[in-house]
Amino acid sequence: MTTPPPPTIAPANGRLGVLTVGLGAVASTLIAGVELVKRGQGKPIGSLSQMATIRLGKRTDHRSPLIRDFVPLATLDDIVWGAWDVFPDDAYVAASRAGVLEAGKHIEAVSDALREIRPMPAAFERKYARNLDGEHIMEGSGKRGMLNRIREDINRFREDKQVDRVVMIWCASTEIFIEPGPAHMSIEALEAAIDANDETVSPAMLYAYAALLEGVPFANGAPNLAVDAPALRQYATDHGVAISGKDFKTGQTLMKTVLAPMLKARQLGLRGWYSTNILGNRDGEVLDAPENFKTKEESKLGVLEDILEPAKNPDLYGDVFHKVTINYYPPRGDNKEGWDNIDIFGWLNYPMQIKVDFLCRDSILAAPLALDLVLFMDLAQRAGLGGIQEWLSYYYKSPQTAPGLYPEHDLFIQLTKLKNTLRWMMGEEVITHLGREYYTEI
Ligand SMILES: NC(=O)c1ccc[n+]([C@@H]2O[C@H](COP(=O)([O-])OP(=O)(O)OC[C@H]3O[C@@H](n4cnc5c(N)ncnc54)[C@H](O)[C@@H]3O)[C@@H](O)[C@H]2O)c1
């Protein structure tokens, strides 16, 4: 297969509006972090777009610029924030409530910027997140009213803030589990379902559809179907709007997508993988409802099967017991603890165990992913790459792929794909790691 010619990338002129759906722990940590970095009061640790280098050409060429110097990304100074939330708290209050960042050290230092970000009333219905009872909600007539209102909000934001481009990112609570059904199969069916206030059209789908109708790229940080509904995927492709999802890959799944490929690379067998978490933030509270956890569970469970491919390797992976639970435990707040007990076997079937105890900070891990996603989604849009951005799988637990294509979960394959996409976009050679040239030229 020949590599297609690189795209033409429009320059990142002007301001980039970033609309977050949800102004909770992740969004407020993202916003406060970027504002601190802009003022030289923090480093964007965990952000590939800001911290990583990319090798270009041969290893002997010694060309490894920072990614942000290599590709024409919007700068942090170009970003202008906007948000919707079910609660009226501004970003200062949201960050203080979330309890992720230290008030004295990190919230007060950017309080002026945070105070300015007041969320717009949310498109929300309680039945999609029962454990949430905010009242900062759009007035309007049903789903059609919400869709129109979101579109108006986007356009008002554009005008008020004088932004040149907009990206939307879902950082709101995980909705209840909705399987793709008749309402999601075509735009005509979706339009009719919106008018009929069909239950299978959730607020996340309305935000996603509104974004696409306004030509705004949409990234989905939660496992909700949202822009992964077939009708929206098709619309995004047909209209050249970038989309990506689902569910930020942080914490336990990040570990899983590093450890499982290692087992497979060494052809070690797996009998069982028991994962459990305690988490005490609002996300944990919403996920305490079984219908909402089901959405998350689907997203977390698929990973092992896709990596280990049991059908190809039944001796090693044909009978794996995989269990994932999340327990709401308020004392921990955002500082999630994730335990994994992994039962493996080696040479002649001898059993072994791996135990992981990851004392992580959920939003500290998620914020840099959200930053990279908005910058790369904006880049994709300027490069004319509409539809699913599979090269951004690196950021997601359930990467969106073309229908019929299994997702690539291995973190390092995802990283290679991401970097090769950037090389291709900029007209550099993609790196295959074959490396024969170092030996044939001697
Ligand atoms: N932090 C992580 O490591 C991580 C990883 C993967 C996925 N996620 C997902 O990211 C999302 C955000 O996580 P968080 O920790 O910030 O949660 P959070 O509960 O602190 O914030 C979510 C916010 O979304 C708001 N909201 C809910 N429904 C809304 C709607 N329809 N419109 C507008 N606002 C709405 C809520 O009021 C809340 O303030 C969750 O879905 C979570 O599952 C987080």
XYZ file of C-alpha atoms and ligand atoms in Angstrom:
486
model
C 0.000 0.000 0.000
C 1.344 3.405 -0.871
C 1.194 6.235 1.646
C -1.311 8.920 0.562
C 0.096 12.408 -0.073
C 0.236 14.580 3.038
C -2.637 16.972 3.623
C -2.399 20.738 3.431
C -2.703 22.187 6.915
C -4.278 25.589 7.384
C -2.249 27.729 9.809
C -3.362 27.994 13.438
C -4.174 31.694 13.128
C -6.328 33.403 15.717
C -8.027 32.103 18.832
C -9.132 28.542 19.547
C -12.367 28.219 21.517
C -12.524 25.114 23.685
C -16.011 24.170 24.851
C -16.090 21.561 27.597
C -19.339 19.730 28.211
C -19.168 19.450 31.990
C -17.142 21.675 34.280
C -16.241 19.125 36.942
C -12.971 17.645 38.127
C -11.341 16.934 34.766
C -12.408 20.156 33.035
C -11.505 22.437 35.950
C -8.129 20.696 36.388
C -7.483 21.095 32.670
C -8.385 24.780 32.646
C -6.521 25.687 35.847
C -3.483 23.709 34.668
C -3.309 25.438 31.293
C -3.717 28.858 32.935
C -0.881 28.028 35.366
C 1.379 26.828 32.561
C 0.656 30.005 30.582
C 1.863 32.029 33.563
C 4.953 29.906 34.061
C 3.635 28.516 37.339
C 3.459 24.856 36.389
C 4.597 22.328 33.825
C 2.205 20.436 31.502
C 3.432 17.042 32.671
C 1.716 14.134 30.958
C 0.983 16.125 27.805
C 2.590 14.634 24.718
C 1.801 17.712 22.650
C 3.673 19.982 25.064
C 6.489 17.836 26.469
C 7.374 15.079 23.965
C 9.860 15.068 21.136
C 9.464 13.234 17.850
C 12.265 11.544 15.955
C 12.505 12.511 12.290
C 14.545 10.631 9.699
C 17.229 8.115 10.603
C 18.565 7.525 14.105
C 21.875 8.884 12.882
C 20.260 12.169 11.787
C 19.742 13.320 15.381
C 16.610 15.282 14.528
C 14.164 15.163 17.423
C 12.199 18.392 17.749
C 9.471 18.933 20.293
C 6.131 17.931 18.804
C 4.797 21.430 19.425
C 7.677 22.902 17.404
C 7.200 20.366 14.620
C 3.462 20.544 13.939
C 1.481 23.783 13.709
C -0.582 23.440 16.880
C -2.536 26.233 18.514
C -0.544 27.615 21.436
C -1.876 27.600 24.975
C -2.143 31.396 24.784
C -4.595 31.009 21.880
C -7.109 29.019 23.949
C -10.358 30.598 25.100
C -12.599 28.514 27.393
C -16.321 27.953 27.564
C -18.414 25.235 29.236
C -21.833 23.834 30.069
C -22.725 22.257 33.398
C -25.715 21.100 35.404
C -24.408 23.206 38.307
C -23.922 26.977 37.987
C -20.507 27.019 39.731
C -17.806 28.935 37.890
C -14.483 27.213 37.199
C -12.994 28.611 40.433
C -15.751 27.030 42.542
C -15.707 23.855 40.435
C -11.943 23.450 40.929
C -12.256 24.144 44.662
C -15.098 21.612 44.999
C -13.331 18.964 42.971
C -10.514 18.928 45.508
C -7.893 17.930 42.962
C -5.647 20.998 43.083
C -4.284 22.711 46.163
C -6.270 25.875 46.759
C -3.429 28.099 47.951
C -0.836 26.926 45.502
C -2.793 26.298 42.323
C -6.325 27.671 42.399
C -5.816 31.138 43.892
C -2.931 31.781 41.511
C -5.318 31.708 38.539
C -8.531 32.691 40.298
C -9.173 35.648 37.968
C -9.134 33.415 34.877
C -11.201 30.720 36.593
C -13.844 33.133 37.860
C -14.490 34.279 34.305
C -15.588 30.823 33.181
C -19.235 30.464 34.083
C -20.973 27.446 32.616
C -23.952 27.744 30.330
C -27.073 25.818 31.407
C -26.749 22.150 30.493
C -28.723 20.017 28.078
C -29.551 17.432 30.694
C -32.181 14.937 31.742
C -31.960 13.216 35.057
C -32.759 9.789 33.656
C -29.327 9.670 31.989
C -27.430 10.285 35.264
C -29.716 9.600 38.214
C -27.225 10.474 40.918
C -26.916 14.045 39.679
C -29.450 16.647 40.705
C -28.262 20.019 39.489
C -30.761 22.616 38.322
C -28.683 24.721 35.965
C -30.479 23.224 33.007
C -31.702 24.563 29.670
C -35.277 25.621 29.443
C -36.668 24.388 26.215
C -39.007 22.168 24.442
C -37.718 18.636 24.466
C -34.766 17.268 22.564
C -35.246 19.500 19.522
C -35.226 22.526 21.818
C -31.995 21.332 23.465
C -30.301 20.717 20.130
C -31.200 24.201 18.902
C -30.101 25.766 22.150
C -26.685 24.056 22.059
C -26.193 25.334 18.512
C -27.122 28.847 19.621
C -24.698 28.583 22.550
C -21.853 27.591 20.212
C -22.527 30.532 17.931
C -22.907 33.015 20.769
C -19.616 31.781 22.238
C -17.964 32.242 18.836
C -19.164 35.810 18.594
C -18.722 36.904 22.198
C -15.203 35.525 22.510
C -14.167 36.324 18.945
C -12.754 32.861 18.383
C -11.671 31.671 14.962
C -12.131 27.942 15.559
C -13.952 25.843 18.140
C -13.410 22.321 19.511
C -15.860 20.566 21.841
C -14.806 17.942 24.378
C -17.122 15.818 26.522
C -15.870 16.018 30.127
C -19.322 15.443 31.639
C -20.623 12.534 33.676
C -20.946 9.100 32.123
C -24.505 8.576 30.932
C -26.488 5.355 31.296
C -25.722 2.555 28.875
C -27.406 2.926 25.488
C -26.851 0.409 22.748
C -26.880 1.565 19.130
C -30.483 1.177 17.976
C -32.794 2.213 15.123
C -32.709 5.911 16.071
C -28.922 6.006 15.578
C -28.650 4.394 12.170
C -29.220 7.354 9.849
C -29.564 11.105 10.125
C -33.190 10.850 9.000
C -33.931 8.370 11.807
C -32.049 10.523 14.312
C -33.918 13.660 13.236
C -37.262 11.855 13.616
C -36.202 10.463 17.015
C -35.256 13.957 18.210
C -38.714 15.243 17.282
C -40.319 12.255 19.000
C -38.226 12.774 22.180
C -36.987 9.207 21.796
C -35.261 8.000 24.991
C -32.369 6.497 23.079
C -31.237 9.982 22.050
C -29.255 11.133 25.072
C -27.962 14.653 25.803
C -24.434 13.523 24.795
C -25.736 12.756 21.308
C -27.407 16.160 21.119
C -24.159 17.949 22.031
C -22.270 15.823 19.511
C -24.824 16.407 16.749
C -24.953 20.145 17.473
C -21.144 20.283 17.257
C -21.116 18.501 13.909
C -23.886 20.701 12.520
C -21.748 23.709 13.446
C -18.571 22.168 11.954
C -17.004 21.798 15.406
C -14.748 18.765 16.067
C -16.015 16.622 18.962
C -13.845 14.519 21.310
C -15.539 12.186 23.777
C -13.796 11.685 27.130
C -16.482 9.363 28.518
C -17.749 5.991 27.316
C -21.217 7.264 26.248
C -22.192 6.383 22.708
C -22.456 10.098 21.737
C -20.574 10.681 18.495
C -20.010 6.934 18.057
C -23.641 6.563 16.932
C -23.468 5.336 13.303
C -25.510 8.275 11.984
C -23.138 10.790 13.556
C -20.026 8.936 12.438
C -21.338 9.024 8.882
C -22.342 12.673 9.143
C -18.882 13.597 10.421
C -17.216 11.762 7.530
C -19.548 13.223 4.902
C -19.151 16.770 6.218
C -15.432 16.625 7.024
C -15.696 17.200 10.773
C -13.133 15.481 13.028
C -14.458 13.159 15.746
C -12.766 10.887 18.284
C -13.566 8.845 21.392
C -14.317 7.162 23.692
C -13.328 7.433 27.363
C -9.991 8.903 28.475
C -7.444 6.150 29.038
C -6.110 6.881 32.503
C -5.436 4.791 35.629
C -6.208 1.130 35.541
C -6.869 0.765 31.813
C -3.639 2.582 31.054
C -1.853 -0.066 33.140
C -3.804 -2.835 31.436
C -2.856 -1.690 27.957
C 0.797 -1.753 28.943
C 0.830 -5.034 30.885
C -1.402 -7.155 28.626
C 0.730 -6.540 25.498
C 3.790 -7.529 27.571
C 2.168 -10.869 28.471
C 1.296 -11.453 24.847
C 4.721 -10.360 23.608
C 6.313 -12.981 25.894
C 3.571 -15.550 25.172
C 2.714 -15.894 28.842
C -0.750 -17.245 29.600
C -3.538 -15.497 31.505
C -6.129 -17.179 33.759
C -7.758 -14.210 35.381
C -7.571 -10.455 35.808
C -9.447 -8.980 38.726
C -9.582 -5.186 38.781
C -11.211 -3.096 41.442
C -11.158 0.618 42.265
C -12.165 2.924 45.046
C -13.047 6.442 44.014
C -14.789 9.226 45.885
C -15.387 12.075 43.465
C -18.623 13.030 41.678
C -17.659 10.739 38.801
C -17.530 7.870 41.312
C -20.927 8.886 42.653
C -22.523 8.895 39.181
C -20.877 5.551 38.384
C -22.358 4.107 41.553
C -25.655 3.789 39.650
C -25.628 0.396 37.877
C -26.971 1.762 34.560
C -24.142 4.297 34.433
C -21.486 1.802 35.538
C -22.607 -0.545 32.767
C -21.428 2.034 30.197
C -18.022 2.183 31.895
C -17.811 -1.571 32.328
C -18.306 -2.188 28.608
C -15.539 0.286 27.888
C -13.135 -1.323 30.370
C -13.850 -4.978 29.579
C -13.286 -4.911 25.823
C -9.606 -4.034 26.154
C -8.169 -7.423 27.165
C -9.976 -9.408 24.528
C -8.870 -7.086 21.755
C -5.255 -7.203 22.901
C -4.992 -10.915 23.645
C -7.078 -12.201 20.713
C -8.133 -15.453 22.439
C -9.355 -17.049 19.215
C -5.817 -16.888 17.807
C -4.204 -18.110 21.023
C -6.693 -20.382 22.854
C -4.005 -22.197 24.908
C -2.930 -18.942 26.492
C -6.020 -16.758 26.477
C -8.982 -19.046 25.719
C -10.342 -19.089 29.268
C -9.719 -15.762 30.982
C -11.843 -14.572 33.894
C -11.964 -10.764 33.685
C -13.775 -8.666 36.265
C -13.835 -4.888 36.752
C -15.560 -3.016 39.562
C -15.634 0.590 40.744
C -16.668 1.320 44.321
C -17.786 4.764 45.403
C -15.795 5.612 48.525
C -16.042 9.336 49.411
C -12.979 9.668 51.709
C -10.622 9.239 48.755
C -12.080 12.022 46.631
C -10.353 12.206 43.254
C -7.413 10.109 44.471
C -8.466 6.790 43.083
C -6.846 3.556 44.151
C -6.895 0.788 41.585
C -5.927 -2.780 42.434
C -5.224 -5.485 39.922
C -4.678 -9.122 40.691
C -3.407 -10.878 37.597
C -3.103 -14.677 37.494
C -0.694 -15.696 34.791
C 1.065 -18.923 33.808
C 4.343 -19.753 32.134
C 6.511 -22.627 30.897
C 4.718 -25.956 31.477
C 1.720 -24.150 32.975
C 3.399 -23.008 36.209
C 1.232 -20.298 37.815
C 2.472 -16.842 38.805
C 0.822 -13.652 39.988
C 1.217 -9.944 39.387
C -0.287 -7.415 41.813
C -0.669 -3.758 40.956
C -1.733 -1.101 43.410
C -1.953 2.209 41.584
C -2.560 5.160 43.890
C -3.340 7.613 41.182
C -5.029 10.965 40.812
C -7.732 10.642 38.236
C -7.969 14.174 36.967
C -4.205 14.754 37.133
C -3.919 11.903 34.636
C -6.899 12.992 32.541
C -6.201 16.746 32.173
C -3.137 16.404 29.893
C -5.042 13.955 27.687
C -7.869 16.446 27.335
C -5.388 19.188 26.412
C -3.687 17.072 23.761
C -7.031 16.008 22.357
C -8.310 19.531 21.826
C -5.044 20.615 20.191
C -4.787 17.535 17.956
C -8.485 17.621 17.031
C -8.054 21.240 15.962
C -4.975 20.211 13.949
C -6.915 17.371 12.276
C -9.705 19.755 11.345
C -7.263 22.266 9.848
C -5.655 19.397 7.924
C -9.031 18.512 6.415
C -9.168 15.124 8.142
C -12.876 14.608 8.758
C -14.526 11.633 10.465
C -12.927 9.268 12.965
C -9.395 10.166 14.077
C -8.117 6.680 14.823
C -4.578 8.033 15.268
C -5.809 9.496 18.579
C -6.588 5.986 19.964
C -3.619 6.565 22.305
C -5.907 8.690 24.477
C -8.913 6.391 24.735
C -10.087 3.234 26.488
C -12.490 2.354 23.650
C -10.950 3.876 20.546
C -13.394 4.709 17.797
C -12.582 2.913 14.569
C -14.170 2.484 11.176
C -17.035 -0.039 11.288
C -15.721 -3.611 11.132
C -12.218 -2.665 12.250
C -11.037 -3.870 15.645
C -9.421 -1.161 17.771
C -5.715 -1.133 18.542
C -5.305 -0.970 22.328
C -1.563 -1.499 22.828
C -0.314 1.871 24.131
C 2.979 1.712 22.241
C 1.412 0.761 18.921
C -0.995 3.649 19.493
C 1.943 5.978 20.165
C 3.733 4.846 17.008
C 0.544 5.420 15.021
C 0.111 8.894 16.474
C 3.690 9.940 15.759
C 3.641 8.450 12.265
C 0.464 10.375 11.535
C 2.195 13.598 12.571
C 5.224 12.715 10.401
C 2.928 11.967 7.460
C 0.979 15.208 7.944
C 4.215 17.186 7.818
C 5.611 15.368 4.769
C 8.287 13.472 6.734
C 8.961 9.780 6.198
C 6.987 7.444 8.446
C 9.220 5.279 10.628
C 8.772 1.529 10.239
C 11.579 0.486 12.641
C 12.848 -1.946 10.002
C 16.280 -0.347 10.210
C 18.036 -2.276 7.424
C 19.656 0.929 6.200
C 22.001 1.076 9.208
C 23.533 -2.267 8.171
C 23.462 -2.120 4.385
C 25.284 1.233 4.333
C 28.260 0.115 6.446
N -10.660 11.423 35.439
C -10.376 10.354 34.739
O -9.342 9.749 34.901
C -11.349 9.882 33.717
C -10.970 8.834 32.897
C -11.840 8.397 31.926
C -13.058 8.998 31.765
N -13.431 9.991 32.592
C -14.758 10.531 32.393
O -14.687 11.926 32.246
C -15.907 12.481 32.709
C -15.611 13.629 33.669
O -14.976 13.146 34.837
P -14.904 14.080 36.118
O -14.077 13.378 37.102
O -14.576 15.463 35.703
O -16.417 14.029 36.606
P -17.197 15.152 37.448
O -18.400 14.474 37.986
O -16.288 15.862 38.387
O -17.621 16.214 36.340
C -18.605 15.966 35.400
C -19.464 17.211 35.304
O -20.362 17.023 34.223
C -21.573 17.668 34.569
N -22.612 17.141 33.694
C -23.247 15.943 33.742
N -24.100 15.814 32.730
C -24.015 16.955 31.999
C -24.644 17.410 30.819
N -25.556 16.679 30.197
N -24.284 18.637 30.344
C -23.358 19.386 30.968
N -22.738 19.003 32.103
C -23.060 17.804 32.608
C -21.735 17.355 36.040
O -22.598 18.252 36.668
C -20.306 17.466 36.538
O -19.994 18.748 37.044
C -16.704 11.346 33.351
O -17.640 10.846 32.425
C -15.653 10.315 33.589
O -16.169 8.999 33.606
C -12.599 10.465 33.564
